[in-house]
PDB file of C-alpha atoms in Angstrom:
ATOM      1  CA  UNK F   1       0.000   0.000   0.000  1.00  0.00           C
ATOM      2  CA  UNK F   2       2.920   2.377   0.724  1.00  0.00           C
ATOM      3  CA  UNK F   3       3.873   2.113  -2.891  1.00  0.00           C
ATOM      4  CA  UNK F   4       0.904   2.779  -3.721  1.00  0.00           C
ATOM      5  CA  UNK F   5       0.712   6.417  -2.449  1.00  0.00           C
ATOM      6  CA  UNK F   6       4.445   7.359  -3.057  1.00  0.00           C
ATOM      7  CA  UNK F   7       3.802   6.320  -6.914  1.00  0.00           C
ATOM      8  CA  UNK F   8       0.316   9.008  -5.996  1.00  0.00           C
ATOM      9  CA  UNK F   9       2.558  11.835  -4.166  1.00  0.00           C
ATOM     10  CA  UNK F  10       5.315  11.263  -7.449  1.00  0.00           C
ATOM     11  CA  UNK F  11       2.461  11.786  -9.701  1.00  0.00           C
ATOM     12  CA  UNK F  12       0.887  14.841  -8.028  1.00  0.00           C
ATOM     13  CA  UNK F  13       4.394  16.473  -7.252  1.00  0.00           C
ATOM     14  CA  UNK F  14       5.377  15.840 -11.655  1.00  0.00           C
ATOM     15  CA  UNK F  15       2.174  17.394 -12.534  1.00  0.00           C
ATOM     16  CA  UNK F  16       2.271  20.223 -10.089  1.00  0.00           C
ATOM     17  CA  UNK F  17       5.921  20.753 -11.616  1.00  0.00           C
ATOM     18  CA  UNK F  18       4.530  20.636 -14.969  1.00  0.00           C
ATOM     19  CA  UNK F  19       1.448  23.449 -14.241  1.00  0.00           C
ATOM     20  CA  UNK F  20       4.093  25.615 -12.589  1.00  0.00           C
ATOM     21  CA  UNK F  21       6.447  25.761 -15.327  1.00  0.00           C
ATOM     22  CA  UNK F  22       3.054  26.432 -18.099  1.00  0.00           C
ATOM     23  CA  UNK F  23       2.479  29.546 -15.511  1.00  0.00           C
ATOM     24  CA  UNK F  24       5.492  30.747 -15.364  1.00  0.00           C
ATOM     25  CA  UNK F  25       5.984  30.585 -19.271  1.00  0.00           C
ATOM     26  CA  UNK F  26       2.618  32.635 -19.769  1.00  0.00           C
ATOM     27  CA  UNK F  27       3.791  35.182 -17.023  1.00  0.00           C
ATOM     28  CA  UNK F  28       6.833  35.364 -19.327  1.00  0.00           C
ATOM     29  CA  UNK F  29       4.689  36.097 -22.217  1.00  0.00           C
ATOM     30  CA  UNK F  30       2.571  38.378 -20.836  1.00  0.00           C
ATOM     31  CA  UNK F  31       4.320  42.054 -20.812  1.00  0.00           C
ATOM     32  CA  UNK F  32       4.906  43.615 -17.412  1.00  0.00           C
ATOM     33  CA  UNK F  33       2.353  45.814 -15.871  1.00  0.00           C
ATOM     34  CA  UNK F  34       3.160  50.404 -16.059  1.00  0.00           C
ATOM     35  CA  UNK F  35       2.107  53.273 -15.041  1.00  0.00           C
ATOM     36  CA  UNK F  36       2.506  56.342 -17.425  1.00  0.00           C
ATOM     37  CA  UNK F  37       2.698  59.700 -15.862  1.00  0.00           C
ATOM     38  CA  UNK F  38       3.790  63.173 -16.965  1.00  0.00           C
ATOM     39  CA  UNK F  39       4.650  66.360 -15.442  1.00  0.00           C
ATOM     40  CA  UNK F  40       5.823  69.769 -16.583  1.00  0.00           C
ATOM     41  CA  UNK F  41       9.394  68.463 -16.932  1.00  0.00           C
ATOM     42  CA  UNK F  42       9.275  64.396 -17.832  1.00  0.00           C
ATOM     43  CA  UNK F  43       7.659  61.616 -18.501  1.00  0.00           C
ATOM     44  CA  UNK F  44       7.341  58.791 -15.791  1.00  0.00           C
ATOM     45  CA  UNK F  45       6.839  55.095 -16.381  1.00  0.00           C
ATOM     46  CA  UNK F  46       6.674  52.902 -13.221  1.00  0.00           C
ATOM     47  CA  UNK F  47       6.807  48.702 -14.245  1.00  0.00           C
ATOM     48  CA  UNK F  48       6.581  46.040 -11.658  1.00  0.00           C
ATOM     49  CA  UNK F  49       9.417  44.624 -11.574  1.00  0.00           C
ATOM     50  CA  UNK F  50       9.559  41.989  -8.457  1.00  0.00           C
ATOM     51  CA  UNK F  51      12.780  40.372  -7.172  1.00  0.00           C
ATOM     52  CA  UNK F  52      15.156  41.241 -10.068  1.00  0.00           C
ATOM     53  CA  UNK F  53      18.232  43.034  -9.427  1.00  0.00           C
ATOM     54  CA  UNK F  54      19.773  46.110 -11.308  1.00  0.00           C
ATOM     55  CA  UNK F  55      22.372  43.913 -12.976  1.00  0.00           C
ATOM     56  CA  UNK F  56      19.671  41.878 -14.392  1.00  0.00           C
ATOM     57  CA  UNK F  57      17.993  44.589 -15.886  1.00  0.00           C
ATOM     58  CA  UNK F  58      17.981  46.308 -19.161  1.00  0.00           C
ATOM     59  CA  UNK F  59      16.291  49.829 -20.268  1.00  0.00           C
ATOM     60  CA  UNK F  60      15.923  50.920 -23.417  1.00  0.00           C
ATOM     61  CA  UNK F  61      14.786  53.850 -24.933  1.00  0.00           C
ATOM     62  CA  UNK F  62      13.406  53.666 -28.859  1.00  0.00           C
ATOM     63  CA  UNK F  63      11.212  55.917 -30.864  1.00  0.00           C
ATOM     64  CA  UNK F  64       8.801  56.945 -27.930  1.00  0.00           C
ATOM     65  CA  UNK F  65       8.894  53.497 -26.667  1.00  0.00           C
ATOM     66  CA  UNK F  66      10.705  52.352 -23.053  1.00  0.00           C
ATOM     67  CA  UNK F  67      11.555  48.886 -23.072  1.00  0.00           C
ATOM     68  CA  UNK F  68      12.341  46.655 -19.939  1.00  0.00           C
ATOM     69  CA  UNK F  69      13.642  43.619 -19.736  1.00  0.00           C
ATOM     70  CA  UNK F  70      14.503  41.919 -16.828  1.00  0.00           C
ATOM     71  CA  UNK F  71      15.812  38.295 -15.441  1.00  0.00           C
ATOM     72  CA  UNK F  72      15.569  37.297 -12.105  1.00  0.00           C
ATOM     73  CA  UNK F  73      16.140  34.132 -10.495  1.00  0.00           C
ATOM     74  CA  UNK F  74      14.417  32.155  -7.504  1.00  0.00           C
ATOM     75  CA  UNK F  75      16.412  31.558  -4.369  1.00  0.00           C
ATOM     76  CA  UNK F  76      16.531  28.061  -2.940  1.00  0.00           C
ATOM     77  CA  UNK F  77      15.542  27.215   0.466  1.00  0.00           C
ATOM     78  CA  UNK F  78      17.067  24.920   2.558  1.00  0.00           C
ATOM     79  CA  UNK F  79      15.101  22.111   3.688  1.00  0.00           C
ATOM     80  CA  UNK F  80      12.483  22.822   0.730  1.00  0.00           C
ATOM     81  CA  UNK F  81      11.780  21.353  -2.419  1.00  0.00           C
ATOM     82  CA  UNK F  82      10.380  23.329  -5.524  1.00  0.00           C
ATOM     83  CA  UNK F  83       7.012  22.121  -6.322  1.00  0.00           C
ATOM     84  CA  UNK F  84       5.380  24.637  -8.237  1.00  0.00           C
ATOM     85  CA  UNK F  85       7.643  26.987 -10.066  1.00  0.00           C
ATOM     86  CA  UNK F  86       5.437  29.422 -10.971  1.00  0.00           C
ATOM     87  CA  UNK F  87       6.852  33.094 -11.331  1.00  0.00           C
ATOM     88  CA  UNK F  88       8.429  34.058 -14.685  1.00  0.00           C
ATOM     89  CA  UNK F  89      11.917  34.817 -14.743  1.00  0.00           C
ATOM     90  CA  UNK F  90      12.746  36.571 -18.416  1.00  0.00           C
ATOM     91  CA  UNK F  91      10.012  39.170 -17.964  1.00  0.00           C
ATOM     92  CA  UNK F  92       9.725  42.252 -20.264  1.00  0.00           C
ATOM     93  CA  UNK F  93       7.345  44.541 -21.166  1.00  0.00           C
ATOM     94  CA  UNK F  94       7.264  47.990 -23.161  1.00  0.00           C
ATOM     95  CA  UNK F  95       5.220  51.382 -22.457  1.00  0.00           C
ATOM     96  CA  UNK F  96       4.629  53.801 -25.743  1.00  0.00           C
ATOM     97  CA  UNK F  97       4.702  57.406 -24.804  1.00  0.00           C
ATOM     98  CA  UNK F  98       2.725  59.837 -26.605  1.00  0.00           C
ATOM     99  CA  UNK F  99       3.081  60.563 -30.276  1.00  0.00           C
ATOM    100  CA  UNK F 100       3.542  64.298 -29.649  1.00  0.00           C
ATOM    101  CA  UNK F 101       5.433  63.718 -26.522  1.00  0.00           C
ATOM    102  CA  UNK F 102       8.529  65.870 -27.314  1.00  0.00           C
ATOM    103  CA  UNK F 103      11.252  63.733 -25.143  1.00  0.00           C
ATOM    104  CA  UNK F 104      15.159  62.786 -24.942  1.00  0.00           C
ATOM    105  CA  UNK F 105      16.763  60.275 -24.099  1.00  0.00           C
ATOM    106  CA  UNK F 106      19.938  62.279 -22.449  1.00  0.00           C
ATOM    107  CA  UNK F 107      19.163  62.694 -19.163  1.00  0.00           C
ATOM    108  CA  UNK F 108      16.542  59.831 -18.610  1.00  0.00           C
ATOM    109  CA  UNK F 109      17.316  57.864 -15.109  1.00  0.00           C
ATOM    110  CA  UNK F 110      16.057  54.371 -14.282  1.00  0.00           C
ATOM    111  CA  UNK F 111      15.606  53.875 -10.317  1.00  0.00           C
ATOM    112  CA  UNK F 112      14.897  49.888  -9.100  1.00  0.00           C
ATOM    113  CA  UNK F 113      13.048  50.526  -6.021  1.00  0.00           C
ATOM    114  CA  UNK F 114      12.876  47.681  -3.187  1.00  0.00           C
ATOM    115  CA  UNK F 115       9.345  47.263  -3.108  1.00  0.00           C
ATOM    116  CA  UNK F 116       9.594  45.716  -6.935  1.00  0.00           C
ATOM    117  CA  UNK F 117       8.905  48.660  -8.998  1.00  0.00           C
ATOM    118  CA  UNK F 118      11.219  50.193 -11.965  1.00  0.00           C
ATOM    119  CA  UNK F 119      11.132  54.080 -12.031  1.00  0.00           C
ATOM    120  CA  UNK F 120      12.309  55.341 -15.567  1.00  0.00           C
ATOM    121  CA  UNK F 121      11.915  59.010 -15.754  1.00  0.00           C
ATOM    122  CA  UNK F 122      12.660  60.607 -19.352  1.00  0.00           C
ATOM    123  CA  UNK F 123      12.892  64.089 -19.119  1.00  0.00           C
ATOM    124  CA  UNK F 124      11.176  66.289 -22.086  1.00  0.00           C
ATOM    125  CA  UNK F 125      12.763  68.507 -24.108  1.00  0.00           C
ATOM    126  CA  UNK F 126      12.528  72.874 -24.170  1.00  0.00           C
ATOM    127  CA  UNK F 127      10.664  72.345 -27.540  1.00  0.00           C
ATOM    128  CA  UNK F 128      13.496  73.684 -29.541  1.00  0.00           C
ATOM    129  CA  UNK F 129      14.011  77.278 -27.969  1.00  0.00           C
ATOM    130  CA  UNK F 130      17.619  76.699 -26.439  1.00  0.00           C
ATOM    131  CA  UNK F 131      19.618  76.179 -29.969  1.00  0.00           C
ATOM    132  CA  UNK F 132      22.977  76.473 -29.800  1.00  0.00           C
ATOM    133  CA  UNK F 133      24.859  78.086 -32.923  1.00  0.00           C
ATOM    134  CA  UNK F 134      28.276  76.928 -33.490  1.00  0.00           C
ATOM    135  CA  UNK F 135      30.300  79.122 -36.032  1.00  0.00           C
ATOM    136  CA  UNK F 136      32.766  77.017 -38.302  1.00  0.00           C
ATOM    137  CA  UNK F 137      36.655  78.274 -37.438  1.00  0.00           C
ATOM    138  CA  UNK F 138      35.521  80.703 -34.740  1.00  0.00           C
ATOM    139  CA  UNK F 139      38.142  79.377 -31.750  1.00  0.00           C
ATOM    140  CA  UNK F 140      38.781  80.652 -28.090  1.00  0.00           C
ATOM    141  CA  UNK F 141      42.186  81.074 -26.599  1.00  0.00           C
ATOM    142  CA  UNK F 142      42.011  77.766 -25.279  1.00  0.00           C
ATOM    143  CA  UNK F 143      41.837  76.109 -28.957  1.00  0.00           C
ATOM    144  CA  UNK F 144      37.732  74.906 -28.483  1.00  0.00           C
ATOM    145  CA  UNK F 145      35.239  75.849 -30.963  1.00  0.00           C
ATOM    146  CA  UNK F 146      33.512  79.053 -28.999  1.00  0.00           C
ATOM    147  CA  UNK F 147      29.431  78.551 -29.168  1.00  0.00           C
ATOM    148  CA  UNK F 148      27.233  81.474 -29.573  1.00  0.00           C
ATOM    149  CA  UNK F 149      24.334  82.079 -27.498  1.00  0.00           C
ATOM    150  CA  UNK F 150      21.430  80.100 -27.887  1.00  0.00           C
ATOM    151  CA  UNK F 151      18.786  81.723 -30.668  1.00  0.00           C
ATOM    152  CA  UNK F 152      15.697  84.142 -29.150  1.00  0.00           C
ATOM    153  CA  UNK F 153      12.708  82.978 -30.881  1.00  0.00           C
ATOM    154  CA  UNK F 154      10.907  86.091 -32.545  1.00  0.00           C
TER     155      UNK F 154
END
């Protein structure tokens, strides 16, 4: 009879194995959840981004479109045994800012908080008003190219 129910626990533990991994490969598929916010200055995008570390992450900025991805990896327990792996580890998601949004990437900051989320902050730009003019062969005692002052608008 003790056969029996080990062959039952071996057969309940494979398939519980088996339903964990098919969740975690549709949390993998499944982009990661944002927040899009703006203010006078930037953008903000705020993704969930639970137990990954900042070397395990990648930002990327793309025609109006932030792109995460992220790996992060499950810690072992001593004592326990994995039954149900079910959180994703290659997550990655994408948020679209607007089309008019007037934005650079120079400047942007990405901030992993500890409570899981991913802060990337892309400031906007001064829609075009702060030109510099740089006149060809015009030099400075120092040997640099001397810049004019940026255009007024009129």
């Amino acid at each position: 009879m003790s056969g029996l129910v080990e062959t039952g626990r071996s057969v309940v533990r494979r398939a519980l194995e088996r339903l964990g991994r098919g969740w975690s490969k549709m949390q993998e598929r499944r982009p990661l959840s944002y927040d899009l916010l703006e203010s006078d200055d930037a953008y903000l995008v705020v993704f969930d981004a639970p137990g990954v570390r900042g070397e395990d992450l990648n930002v990327t900025f793309l025609d109006h479109t932030v792109e995460v991805e992220l790996d992060r990896f499950r810690d072992f327990y001593d004592g326990y045994e994995m039954l149900f792996p079910g959180r994703g580890v290659s997550l990655s998601g994408s948020a679209e800012l607007p089309p008019d949004a007037n934005v650079t990437p120079q400047g942007a900051n990405a901030t992993l908080a500890r409570n899981g989320t991913l802060r990337v902050e892309i400031p906007k730009k001064d829609d075009g008003r702060d030109v510099a003019v740089v006149e060809e062969g015009d030099e400075d005692d120092s040997g640099r190219d001397a810049k004019s002052e940026p255009a007024d608008d009129a």
